Short mmCIF file of N, CA and C in Angstrom, two decimals:
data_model
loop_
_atom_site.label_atom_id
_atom_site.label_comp_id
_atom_site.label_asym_id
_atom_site.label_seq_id
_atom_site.Cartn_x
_atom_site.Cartn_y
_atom_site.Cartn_z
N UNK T 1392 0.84 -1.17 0.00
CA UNK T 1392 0.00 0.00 0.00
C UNK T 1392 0.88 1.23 0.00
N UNK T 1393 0.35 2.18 -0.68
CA UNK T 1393 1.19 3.71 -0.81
C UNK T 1393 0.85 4.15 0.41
N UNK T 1394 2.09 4.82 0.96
CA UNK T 1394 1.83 5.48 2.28
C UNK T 1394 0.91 6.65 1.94
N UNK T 1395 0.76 7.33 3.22
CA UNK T 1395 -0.35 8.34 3.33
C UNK T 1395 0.53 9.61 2.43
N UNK T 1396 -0.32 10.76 2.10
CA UNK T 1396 0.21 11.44 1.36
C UNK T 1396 0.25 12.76 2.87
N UNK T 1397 1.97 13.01 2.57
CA UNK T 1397 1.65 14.22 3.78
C UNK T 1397 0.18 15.49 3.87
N UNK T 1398 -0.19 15.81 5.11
CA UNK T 1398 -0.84 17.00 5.49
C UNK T 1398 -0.21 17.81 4.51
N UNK T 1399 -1.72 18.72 4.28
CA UNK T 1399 -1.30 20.04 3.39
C UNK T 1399 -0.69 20.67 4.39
N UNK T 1400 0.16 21.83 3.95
CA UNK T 1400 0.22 23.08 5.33
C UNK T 1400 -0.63 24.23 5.85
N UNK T 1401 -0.47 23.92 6.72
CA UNK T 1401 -1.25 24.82 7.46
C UNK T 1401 -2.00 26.34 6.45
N UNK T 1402 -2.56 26.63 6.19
CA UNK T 1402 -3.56 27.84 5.54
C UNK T 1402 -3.54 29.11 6.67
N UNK T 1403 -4.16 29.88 5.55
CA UNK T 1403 -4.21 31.03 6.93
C UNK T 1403 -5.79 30.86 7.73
N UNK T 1404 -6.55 29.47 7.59
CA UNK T 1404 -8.08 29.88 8.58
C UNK T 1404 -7.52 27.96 9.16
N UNK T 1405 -6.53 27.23 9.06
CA UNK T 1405 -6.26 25.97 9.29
C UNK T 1405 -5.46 26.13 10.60
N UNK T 1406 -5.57 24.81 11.20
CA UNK T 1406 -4.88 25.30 12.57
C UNK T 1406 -3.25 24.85 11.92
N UNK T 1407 -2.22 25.71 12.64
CA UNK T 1407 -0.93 24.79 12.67
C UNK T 1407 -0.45 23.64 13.06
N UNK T 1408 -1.50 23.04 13.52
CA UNK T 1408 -1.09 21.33 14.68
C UNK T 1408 -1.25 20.55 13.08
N UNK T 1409 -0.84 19.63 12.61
CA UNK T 1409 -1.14 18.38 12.09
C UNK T 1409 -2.29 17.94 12.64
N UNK T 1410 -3.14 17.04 11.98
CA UNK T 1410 -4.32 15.89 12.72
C UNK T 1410 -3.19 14.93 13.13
N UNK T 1411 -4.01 14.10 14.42
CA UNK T 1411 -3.23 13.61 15.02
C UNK T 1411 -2.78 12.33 13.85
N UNK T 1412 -4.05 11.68 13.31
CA UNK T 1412 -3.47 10.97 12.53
C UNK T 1412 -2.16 10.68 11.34
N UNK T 1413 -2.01 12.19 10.38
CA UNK T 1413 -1.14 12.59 10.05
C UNK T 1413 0.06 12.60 10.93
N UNK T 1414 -0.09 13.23 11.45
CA UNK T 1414 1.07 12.91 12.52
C UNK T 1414 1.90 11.46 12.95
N UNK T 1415 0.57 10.30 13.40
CA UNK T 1415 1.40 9.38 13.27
C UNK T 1415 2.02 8.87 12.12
N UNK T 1416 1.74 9.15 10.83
CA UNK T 1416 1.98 8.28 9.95
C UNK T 1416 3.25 8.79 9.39
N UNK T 1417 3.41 10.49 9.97
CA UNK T 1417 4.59 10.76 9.82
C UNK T 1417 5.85 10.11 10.78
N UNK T 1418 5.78 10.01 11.52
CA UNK T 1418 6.28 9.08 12.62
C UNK T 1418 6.69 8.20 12.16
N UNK T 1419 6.25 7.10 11.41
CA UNK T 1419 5.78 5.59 11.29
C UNK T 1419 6.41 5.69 10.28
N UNK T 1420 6.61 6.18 8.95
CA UNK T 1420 7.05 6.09 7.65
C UNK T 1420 8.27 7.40 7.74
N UNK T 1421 9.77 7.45 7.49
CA UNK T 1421 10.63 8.16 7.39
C UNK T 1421 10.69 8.46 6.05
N UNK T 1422 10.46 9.90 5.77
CA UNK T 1422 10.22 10.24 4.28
C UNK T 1422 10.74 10.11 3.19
N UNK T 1423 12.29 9.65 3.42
CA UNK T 1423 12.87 8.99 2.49
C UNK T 1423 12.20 7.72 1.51
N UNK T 1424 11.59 7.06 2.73
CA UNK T 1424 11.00 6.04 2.03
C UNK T 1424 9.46 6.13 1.36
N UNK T 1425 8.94 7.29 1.78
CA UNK T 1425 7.97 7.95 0.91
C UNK T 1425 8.14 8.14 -0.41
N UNK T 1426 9.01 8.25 -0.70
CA UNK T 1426 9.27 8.41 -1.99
C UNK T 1426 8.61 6.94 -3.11
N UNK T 1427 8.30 7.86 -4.26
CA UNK T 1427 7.45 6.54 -4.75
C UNK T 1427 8.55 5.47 -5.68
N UNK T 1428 9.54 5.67 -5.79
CA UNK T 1428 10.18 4.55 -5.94
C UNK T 1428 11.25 3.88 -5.29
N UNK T 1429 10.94 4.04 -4.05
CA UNK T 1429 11.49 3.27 -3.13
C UNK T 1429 11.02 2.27 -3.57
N UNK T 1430 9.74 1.50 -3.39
CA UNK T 1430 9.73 0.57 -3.42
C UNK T 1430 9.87 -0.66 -4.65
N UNK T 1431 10.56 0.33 -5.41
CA UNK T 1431 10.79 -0.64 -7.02
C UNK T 1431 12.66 -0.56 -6.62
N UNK T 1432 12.85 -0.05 -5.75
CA UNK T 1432 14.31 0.10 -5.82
C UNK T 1432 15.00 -0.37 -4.87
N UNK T 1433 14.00 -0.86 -3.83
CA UNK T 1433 14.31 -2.28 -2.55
C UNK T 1433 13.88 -3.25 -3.45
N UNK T 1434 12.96 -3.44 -4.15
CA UNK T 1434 13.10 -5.11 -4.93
C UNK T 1434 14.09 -5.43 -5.34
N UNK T 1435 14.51 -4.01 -6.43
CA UNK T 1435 15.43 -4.57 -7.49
C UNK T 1435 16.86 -4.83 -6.34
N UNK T 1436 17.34 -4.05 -5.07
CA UNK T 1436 17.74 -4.47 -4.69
C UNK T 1436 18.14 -6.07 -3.69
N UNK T 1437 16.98 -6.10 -4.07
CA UNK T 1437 16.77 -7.39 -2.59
C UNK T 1437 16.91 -8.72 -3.99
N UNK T 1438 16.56 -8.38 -5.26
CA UNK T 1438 16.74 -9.14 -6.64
C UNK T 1438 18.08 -9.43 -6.58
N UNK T 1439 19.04 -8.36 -6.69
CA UNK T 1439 20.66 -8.24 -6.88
C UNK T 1439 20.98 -8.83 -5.77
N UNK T 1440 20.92 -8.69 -4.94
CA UNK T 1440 21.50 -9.65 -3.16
C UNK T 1440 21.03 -11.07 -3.72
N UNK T 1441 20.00 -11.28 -3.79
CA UNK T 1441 19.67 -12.96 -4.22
C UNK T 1441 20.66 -13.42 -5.33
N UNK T 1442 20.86 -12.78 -6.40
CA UNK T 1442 21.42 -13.33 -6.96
C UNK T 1442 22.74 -13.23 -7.22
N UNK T 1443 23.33 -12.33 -6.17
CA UNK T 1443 25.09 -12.00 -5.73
C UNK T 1443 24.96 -13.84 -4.96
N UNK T 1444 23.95 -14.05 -4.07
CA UNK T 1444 24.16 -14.80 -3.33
C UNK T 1444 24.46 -15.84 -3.88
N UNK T 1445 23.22 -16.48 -4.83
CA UNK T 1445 23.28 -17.04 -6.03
C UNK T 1445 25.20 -17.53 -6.59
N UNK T 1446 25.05 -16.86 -6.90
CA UNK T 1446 27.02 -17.03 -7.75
C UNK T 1446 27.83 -16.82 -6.63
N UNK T 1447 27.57 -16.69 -4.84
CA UNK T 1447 28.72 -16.56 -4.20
C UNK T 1447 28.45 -18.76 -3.91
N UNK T 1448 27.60 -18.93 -3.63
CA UNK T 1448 26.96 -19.90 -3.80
C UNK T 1448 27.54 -20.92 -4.47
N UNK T 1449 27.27 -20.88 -5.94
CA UNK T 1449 27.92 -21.79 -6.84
C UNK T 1449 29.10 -21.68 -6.72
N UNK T 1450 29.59 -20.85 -6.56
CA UNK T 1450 31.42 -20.72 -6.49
C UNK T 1450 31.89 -21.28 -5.16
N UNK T 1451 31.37 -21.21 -4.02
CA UNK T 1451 31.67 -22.11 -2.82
C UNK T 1451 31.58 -23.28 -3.39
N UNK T 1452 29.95 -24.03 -3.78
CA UNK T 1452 30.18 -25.43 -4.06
C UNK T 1452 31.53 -26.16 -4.85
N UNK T 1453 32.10 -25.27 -6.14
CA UNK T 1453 32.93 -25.70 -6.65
C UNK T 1453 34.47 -25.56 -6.13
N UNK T 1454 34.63 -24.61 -4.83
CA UNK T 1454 35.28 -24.73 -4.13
C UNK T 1454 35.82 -25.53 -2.87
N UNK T 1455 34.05 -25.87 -2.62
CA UNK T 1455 34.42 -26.75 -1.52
C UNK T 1455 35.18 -28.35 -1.19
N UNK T 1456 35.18 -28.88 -2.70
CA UNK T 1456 35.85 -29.64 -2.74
C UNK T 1456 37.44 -30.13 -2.62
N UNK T 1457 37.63 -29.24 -3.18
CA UNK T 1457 39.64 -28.54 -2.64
C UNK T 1457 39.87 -28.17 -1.69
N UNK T 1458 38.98 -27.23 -0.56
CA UNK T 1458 39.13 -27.16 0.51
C UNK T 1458 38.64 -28.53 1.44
N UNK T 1459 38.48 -29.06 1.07
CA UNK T 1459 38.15 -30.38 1.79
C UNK T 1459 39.57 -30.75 1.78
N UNK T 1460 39.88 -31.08 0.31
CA UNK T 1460 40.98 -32.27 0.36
C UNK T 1460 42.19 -31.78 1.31
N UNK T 1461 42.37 -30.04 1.19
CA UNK T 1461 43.28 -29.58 2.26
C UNK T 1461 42.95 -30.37 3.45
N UNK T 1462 41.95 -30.16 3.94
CA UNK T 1462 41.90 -29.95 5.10
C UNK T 1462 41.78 -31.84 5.35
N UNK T 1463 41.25 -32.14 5.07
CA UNK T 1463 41.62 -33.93 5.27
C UNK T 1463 43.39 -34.07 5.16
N UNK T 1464 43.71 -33.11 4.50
CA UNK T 1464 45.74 -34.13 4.10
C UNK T 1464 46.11 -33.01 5.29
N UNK T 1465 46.11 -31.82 6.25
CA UNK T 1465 46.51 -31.14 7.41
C UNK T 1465 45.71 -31.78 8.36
N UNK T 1466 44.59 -32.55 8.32
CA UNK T 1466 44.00 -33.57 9.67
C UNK T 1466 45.05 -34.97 9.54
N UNK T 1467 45.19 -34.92 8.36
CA UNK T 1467 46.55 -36.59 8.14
C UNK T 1467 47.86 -35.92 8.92
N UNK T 1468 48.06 -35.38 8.53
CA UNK T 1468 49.10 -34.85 8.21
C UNK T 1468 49.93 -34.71 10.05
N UNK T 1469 48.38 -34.39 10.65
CA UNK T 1469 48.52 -33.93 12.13
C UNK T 1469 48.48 -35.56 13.20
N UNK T 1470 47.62 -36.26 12.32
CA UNK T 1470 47.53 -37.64 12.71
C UNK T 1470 48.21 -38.52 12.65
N UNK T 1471 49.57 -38.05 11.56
CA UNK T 1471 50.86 -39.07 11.76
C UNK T 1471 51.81 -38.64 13.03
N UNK T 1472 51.34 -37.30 13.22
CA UNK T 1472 52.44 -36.77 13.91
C UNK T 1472 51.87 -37.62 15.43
N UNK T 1473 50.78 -37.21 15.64
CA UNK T 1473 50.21 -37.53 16.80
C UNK T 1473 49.24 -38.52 17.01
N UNK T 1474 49.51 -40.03 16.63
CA UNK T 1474 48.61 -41.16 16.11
C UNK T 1474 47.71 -41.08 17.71
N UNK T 1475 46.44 -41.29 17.28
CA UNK T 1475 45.39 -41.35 17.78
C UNK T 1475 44.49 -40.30 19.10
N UNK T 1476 45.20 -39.42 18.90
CA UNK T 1476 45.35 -38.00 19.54
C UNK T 1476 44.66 -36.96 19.18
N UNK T 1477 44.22 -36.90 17.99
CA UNK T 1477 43.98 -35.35 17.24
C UNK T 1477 42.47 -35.03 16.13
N UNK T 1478 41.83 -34.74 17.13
CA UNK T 1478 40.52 -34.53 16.42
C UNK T 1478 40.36 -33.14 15.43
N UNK T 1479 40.01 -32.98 14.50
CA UNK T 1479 39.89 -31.54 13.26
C UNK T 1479 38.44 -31.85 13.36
N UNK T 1480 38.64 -30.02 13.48
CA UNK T 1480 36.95 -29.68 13.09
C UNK T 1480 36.83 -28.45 12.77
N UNK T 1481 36.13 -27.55 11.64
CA UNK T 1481 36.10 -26.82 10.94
C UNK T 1481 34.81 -26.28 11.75
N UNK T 1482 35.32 -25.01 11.49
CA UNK T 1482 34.21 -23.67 12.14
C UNK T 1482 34.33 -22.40 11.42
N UNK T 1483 33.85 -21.34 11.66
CA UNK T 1483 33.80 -19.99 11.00
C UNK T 1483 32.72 -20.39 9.53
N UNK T 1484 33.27 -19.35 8.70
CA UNK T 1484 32.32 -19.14 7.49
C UNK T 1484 32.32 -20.75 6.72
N UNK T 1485 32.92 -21.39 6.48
CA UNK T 1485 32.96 -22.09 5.69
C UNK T 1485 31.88 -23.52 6.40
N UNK T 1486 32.29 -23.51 7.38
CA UNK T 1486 31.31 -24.91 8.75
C UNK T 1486 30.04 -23.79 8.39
N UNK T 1487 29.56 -22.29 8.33
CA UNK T 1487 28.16 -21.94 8.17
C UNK T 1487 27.43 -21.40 6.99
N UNK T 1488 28.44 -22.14 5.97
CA UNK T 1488 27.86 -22.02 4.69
C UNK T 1488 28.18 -20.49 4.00
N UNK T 1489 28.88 -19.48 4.74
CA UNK T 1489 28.73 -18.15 4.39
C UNK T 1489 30.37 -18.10 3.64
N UNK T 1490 30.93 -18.45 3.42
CA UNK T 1490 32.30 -18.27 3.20
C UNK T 1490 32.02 -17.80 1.58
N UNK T 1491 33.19 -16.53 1.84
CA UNK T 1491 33.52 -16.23 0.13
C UNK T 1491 34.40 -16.32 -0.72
N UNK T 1492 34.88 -16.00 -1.55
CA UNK T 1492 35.89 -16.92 -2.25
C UNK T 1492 37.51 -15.95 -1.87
N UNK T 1493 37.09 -15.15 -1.32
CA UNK T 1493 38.83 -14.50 -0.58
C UNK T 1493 38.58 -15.23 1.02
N UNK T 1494 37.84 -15.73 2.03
CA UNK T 1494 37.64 -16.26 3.07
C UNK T 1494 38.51 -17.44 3.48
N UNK T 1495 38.97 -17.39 4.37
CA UNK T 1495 40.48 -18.82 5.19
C UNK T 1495 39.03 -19.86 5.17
N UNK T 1496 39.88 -20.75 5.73
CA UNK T 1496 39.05 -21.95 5.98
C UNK T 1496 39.70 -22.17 7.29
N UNK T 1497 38.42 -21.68 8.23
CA UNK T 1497 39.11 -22.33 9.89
C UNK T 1497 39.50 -23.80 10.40
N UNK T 1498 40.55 -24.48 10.88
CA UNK T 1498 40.14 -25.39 11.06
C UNK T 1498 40.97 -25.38 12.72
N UNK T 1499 40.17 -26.61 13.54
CA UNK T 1499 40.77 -26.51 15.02
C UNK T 1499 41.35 -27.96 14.89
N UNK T 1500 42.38 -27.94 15.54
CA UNK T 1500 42.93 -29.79 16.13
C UNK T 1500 43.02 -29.65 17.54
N UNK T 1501 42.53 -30.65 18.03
CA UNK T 1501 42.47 -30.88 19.31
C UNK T 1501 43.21 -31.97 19.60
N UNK T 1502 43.99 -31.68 20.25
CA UNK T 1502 45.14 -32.93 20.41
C UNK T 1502 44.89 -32.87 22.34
N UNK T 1503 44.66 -34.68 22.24
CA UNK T 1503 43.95 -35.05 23.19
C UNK T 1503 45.32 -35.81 24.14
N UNK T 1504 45.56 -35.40 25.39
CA UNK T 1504 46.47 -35.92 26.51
C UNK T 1504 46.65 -37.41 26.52
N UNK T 1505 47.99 -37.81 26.36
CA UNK T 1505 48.17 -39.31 26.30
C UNK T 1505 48.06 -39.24 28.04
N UNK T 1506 47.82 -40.99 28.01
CA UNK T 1506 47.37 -41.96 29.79
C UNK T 1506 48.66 -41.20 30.53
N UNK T 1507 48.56 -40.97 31.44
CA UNK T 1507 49.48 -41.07 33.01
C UNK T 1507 50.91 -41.71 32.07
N UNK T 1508 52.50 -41.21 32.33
CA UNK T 1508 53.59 -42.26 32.41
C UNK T 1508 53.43 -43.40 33.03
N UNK T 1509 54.11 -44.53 32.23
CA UNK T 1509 53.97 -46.05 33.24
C UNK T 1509 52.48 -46.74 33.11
N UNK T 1510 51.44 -46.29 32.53
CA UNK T 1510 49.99 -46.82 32.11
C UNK T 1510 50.29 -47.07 30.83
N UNK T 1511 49.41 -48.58 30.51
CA UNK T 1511 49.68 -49.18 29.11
C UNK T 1511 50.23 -48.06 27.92
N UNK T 1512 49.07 -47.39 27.64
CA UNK T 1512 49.20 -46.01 26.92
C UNK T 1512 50.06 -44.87 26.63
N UNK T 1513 50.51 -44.68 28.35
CA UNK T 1513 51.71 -44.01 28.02
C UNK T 1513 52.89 -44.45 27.83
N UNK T 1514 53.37 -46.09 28.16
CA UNK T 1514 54.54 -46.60 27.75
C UNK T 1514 54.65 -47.40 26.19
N UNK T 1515 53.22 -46.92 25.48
CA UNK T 1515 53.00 -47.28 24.21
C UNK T 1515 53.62 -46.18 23.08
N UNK T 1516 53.77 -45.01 23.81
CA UNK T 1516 54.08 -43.63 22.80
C UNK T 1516 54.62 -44.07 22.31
N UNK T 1517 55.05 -43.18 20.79
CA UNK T 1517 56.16 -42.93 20.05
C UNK T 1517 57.13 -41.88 20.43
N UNK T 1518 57.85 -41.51 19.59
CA UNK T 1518 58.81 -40.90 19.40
C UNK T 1518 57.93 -39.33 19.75
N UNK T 1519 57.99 -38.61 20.07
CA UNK T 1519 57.38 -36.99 20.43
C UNK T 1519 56.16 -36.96 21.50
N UNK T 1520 56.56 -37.90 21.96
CA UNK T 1520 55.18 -38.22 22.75
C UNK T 1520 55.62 -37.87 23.98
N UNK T 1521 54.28 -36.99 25.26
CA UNK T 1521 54.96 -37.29 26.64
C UNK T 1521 53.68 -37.74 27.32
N UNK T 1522 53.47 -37.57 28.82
CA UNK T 1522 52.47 -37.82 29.35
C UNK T 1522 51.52 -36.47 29.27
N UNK T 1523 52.12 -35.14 29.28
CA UNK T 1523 51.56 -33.73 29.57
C UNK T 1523 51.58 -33.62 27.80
N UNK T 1524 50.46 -32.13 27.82
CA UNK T 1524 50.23 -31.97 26.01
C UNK T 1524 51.25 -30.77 26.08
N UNK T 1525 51.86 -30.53 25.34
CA UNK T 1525 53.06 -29.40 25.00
C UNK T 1525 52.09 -28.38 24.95
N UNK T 1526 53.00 -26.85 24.40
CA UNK T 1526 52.42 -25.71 24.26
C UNK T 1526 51.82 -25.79 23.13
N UNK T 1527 50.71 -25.45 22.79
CA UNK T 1527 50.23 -25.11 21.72
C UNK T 1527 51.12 -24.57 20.81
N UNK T 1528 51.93 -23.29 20.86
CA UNK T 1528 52.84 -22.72 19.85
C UNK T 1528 53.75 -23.88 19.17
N UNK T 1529 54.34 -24.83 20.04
CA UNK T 1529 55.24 -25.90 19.44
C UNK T 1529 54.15 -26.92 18.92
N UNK T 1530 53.34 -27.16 19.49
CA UNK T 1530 52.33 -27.85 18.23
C UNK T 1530 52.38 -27.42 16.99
N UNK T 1531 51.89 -25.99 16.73
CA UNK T 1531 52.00 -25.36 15.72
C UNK T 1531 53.13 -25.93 14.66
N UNK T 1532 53.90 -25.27 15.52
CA UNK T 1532 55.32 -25.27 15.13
C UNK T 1532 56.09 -26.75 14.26
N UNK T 1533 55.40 -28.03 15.53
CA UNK T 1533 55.98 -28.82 14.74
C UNK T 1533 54.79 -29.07 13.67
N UNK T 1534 53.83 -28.78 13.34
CA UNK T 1534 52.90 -29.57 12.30
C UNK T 1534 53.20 -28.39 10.57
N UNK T 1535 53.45 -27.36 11.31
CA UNK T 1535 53.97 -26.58 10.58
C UNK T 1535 55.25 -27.19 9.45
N UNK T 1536 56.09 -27.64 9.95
CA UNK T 1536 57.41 -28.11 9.83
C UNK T 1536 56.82 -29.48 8.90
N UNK T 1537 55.72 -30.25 9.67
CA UNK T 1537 55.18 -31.60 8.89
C UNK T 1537 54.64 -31.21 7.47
N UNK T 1538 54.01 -30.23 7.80
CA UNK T 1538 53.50 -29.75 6.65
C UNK T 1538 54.47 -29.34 5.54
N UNK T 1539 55.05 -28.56 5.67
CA UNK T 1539 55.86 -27.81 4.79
C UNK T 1539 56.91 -28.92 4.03
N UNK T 1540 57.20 -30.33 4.73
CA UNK T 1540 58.02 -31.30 3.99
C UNK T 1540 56.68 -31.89 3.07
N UNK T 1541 55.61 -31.79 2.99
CA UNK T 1541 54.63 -32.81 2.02
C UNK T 1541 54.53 -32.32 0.51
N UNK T 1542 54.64 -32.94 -0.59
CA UNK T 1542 54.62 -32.50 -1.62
C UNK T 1542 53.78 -31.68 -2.05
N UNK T 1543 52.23 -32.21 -1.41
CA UNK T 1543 51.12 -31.06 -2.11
C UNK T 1543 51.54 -29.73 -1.76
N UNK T 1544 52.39 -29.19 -0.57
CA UNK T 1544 52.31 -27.91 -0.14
C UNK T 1544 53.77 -27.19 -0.82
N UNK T 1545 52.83 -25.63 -1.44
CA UNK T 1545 53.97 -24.76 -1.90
C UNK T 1545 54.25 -24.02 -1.01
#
């Protein structure tokens, strides 16, 4: 529906108050959007957003497949280092569907505390293994290092 059309102004035998009604509708509607093609010019906008969305859309799907395979060979990658230790799980834009094609791909590893020293488990480690989980930064650090020897990575 077309909004109300403003009150005339005031005359010289008219009072100066607005009717109250006028009044609210001035209130209620900010005159910008009075304007009569506002509303052909929020469609066409709300048209263009759908279909920006549209092609941000298709271009994720055809993206998402490469970002997978990353992120499966840096969950390997973390799982040789730390056999049976290290859960990946993806969050931010890409885990809520919103990611755009300049957007990271978050991913978390959770590297889970080997048994007590001297318990089956902990006298099972390998080689980098202790009973306590290191600093996070040297996690980094060494998967970093894992990474950077694998062929896929430039």
């Amino acid at each position: 529906a077309a909004p109300a059309a403003p009150a005339a102004p005031a005359g010289p035998r008219q009072s100066a108050m607005a009717s109250p009604s006028s009044a609210a509708a001035a209130r209620a509607l900010p005159h910008s959007l009075a304007h009569p093609h506002t509303a052909e010019a929020v469609a066409t906008l709300g048209q263009d957003v759908s279909a920006m969305a549209g092609e941000l859309s298709a271009l994720a799907a055809t993206r998402l497949p490469w970002q997978q395979l990353v992120l499966d060979r840096v969950a390997a990658a973390a799982a040789r280092r730390w056999p049976g230790r290290v859960s990946a799980s993806v969050f931010g834009s890409l885990a809520a569907g919103l990611a755009l094609p300049q957007s990271d791909v978050d991913l978390a590893l959770t590297l889970a505390p080997l048994a007590a020293a001297g318990t089956a488990a902990g006298s099972a480690a390998g080689p980098g293994h202790g009973a306590s989980l290191p600093p996070p930064a040297m996690c980094v650090s060494e998967l970093a290092r894992a990474l950077a020897g694998e062929a896929w990575v430039t």
